[in-house]
C-alpha atoms as one frame of an Amber mdcrd trajectory, in Angstrom:
protein
   2.142 -12.927 -18.374   0.620  -9.488 -18.609   2.247  -6.164 -17.871   0.329
  -3.170 -16.546   1.613   0.349 -16.008  -0.214   2.600 -13.543   0.387   6.328
 -13.175  -1.054   7.954 -10.089  -1.314  11.671  -9.469  -1.120  13.113  -5.993
  -1.295  16.551  -4.426   0.014  16.370  -0.885   2.330  19.208   0.087   3.196
  19.781  -3.549   1.806  18.289  -6.747   3.743  15.150  -7.618   3.472  12.128
  -9.863   4.081   8.577  -8.718   3.990   5.464 -10.803   3.815   1.720 -10.479
   4.824  -1.112 -12.738   2.972  -4.367 -12.148   3.681  -7.743 -13.616   0.713
 -10.058 -13.638   1.889 -13.652 -13.813  -0.842 -16.070 -14.767  -4.435 -15.700
 -13.724  -3.869 -15.853  -9.980  -0.500 -14.387  -8.906   0.457 -10.753  -9.327
   3.314  -8.558  -8.192   4.391  -4.989  -8.530   7.149  -2.507  -8.025   6.475
   1.190  -7.934   6.957   4.504  -6.218   4.979   5.458  -3.158   4.902   8.954
  -1.768   5.920   9.535   1.795   6.277  12.726   3.778   9.616  13.540   5.341
   9.863  15.898   8.266  11.366  19.120   7.009  12.005  21.985   9.403  11.115
  22.291  13.086   7.987  24.154  11.902   6.778  20.835  10.417   6.922  21.885
   6.791   6.656  18.493   5.178   8.662  17.432   2.195   7.177  14.813  -0.104
   9.501  12.224  -1.590   9.088   9.015  -3.506  10.230   5.686  -2.069  10.142
   2.254  -3.698   7.104   0.116  -2.894   6.740  -3.621  -3.405   3.376  -5.350
  -3.612   1.907  -8.648  -4.613  -0.899 -11.029  -4.020  -3.016 -13.958  -5.026
  -6.523 -14.042  -6.523  -8.588 -17.173  -6.015 -11.121 -15.790  -8.468 -12.315
 -12.339  -9.486 -14.079 -11.961  -6.159 -11.533 -13.059  -3.518  -7.933 -11.911
  -3.139  -5.130 -11.615  -0.607  -2.569  -8.821  -1.058   0.607  -7.607   0.621
   2.354  -4.239   0.345   5.796  -3.266   1.679   6.973   0.364   1.844  10.282
   1.431   3.411   9.957   4.169   6.032  13.525   5.076   6.808  15.257   2.224
   8.614  12.073   0.185   9.003   9.509  -1.332   6.683   5.793  -0.525   6.590
   3.528  -3.488   5.892  -0.111  -3.903   4.887  -1.997  -7.167   4.375  -5.492
  -7.086   2.850  -8.185  -9.651   2.115 -10.977  -8.777  -0.301 -14.413 -10.285
  -0.723 -16.931  -9.079  -3.320 -18.640  -6.601  -0.941 -16.269  -6.467   2.070
 -12.587  -6.013   2.840 -10.317  -6.248   5.856  -6.817  -4.773   6.126  -4.103
  -4.962   8.774  -1.347  -2.350   8.494   1.850  -1.680  10.436   3.203   1.873
  10.157   6.467   2.496  12.017   6.942   5.952  13.516   3.598   7.164  12.172
   3.166  10.944  11.915   6.765  11.466  13.074   5.965  10.201  16.561   8.134
   7.684  18.435   5.275   5.147  18.540   4.583   2.531  15.906   1.002   2.165
  14.679  -0.921  -1.042  14.073  -4.252  -0.459  12.292  -7.117  -2.794  11.521
  -9.568  -1.595   8.870 -12.747  -3.209   7.634 -15.303  -1.938   5.219 -18.169
  -2.452   2.840 -18.167  -1.624  -0.852 -21.259   0.009  -2.299
C-alpha cells in the first residue's frame, strides 16, 4: 500500500486551501478521502460563501493507460456523482450535480475530450 497526500490551492470567492488524502492499495485499486470546495448561497444578493465538504473518490487502473474512477461529493441533502473513464489520449465523464448553480433543476453532464 502507498499513501499520497495532495494539497490543492483554490481562489474562488476567497483564497482557500483544500486537501486530499489518498490511499493507493496495490497496483490497480485506489481510494481517497478529502475536502472539496463548494459554494453556498449567502445573501439574496448572491454573495457566495465557499466552504469545504468531504469528498470520497476511488477507482481501478487496468494499466497506466486505462482507468475508471468515481467521485462522490455531498451537496446538502443530496450527493453529487461523477464517473470517468480514461484512455491514453481521450476521456469521457458523466456527472450528476443536484441543484446546480442554486437552481431547482438537477444537472446531468456528459463530457468527452482529447489530451494533447
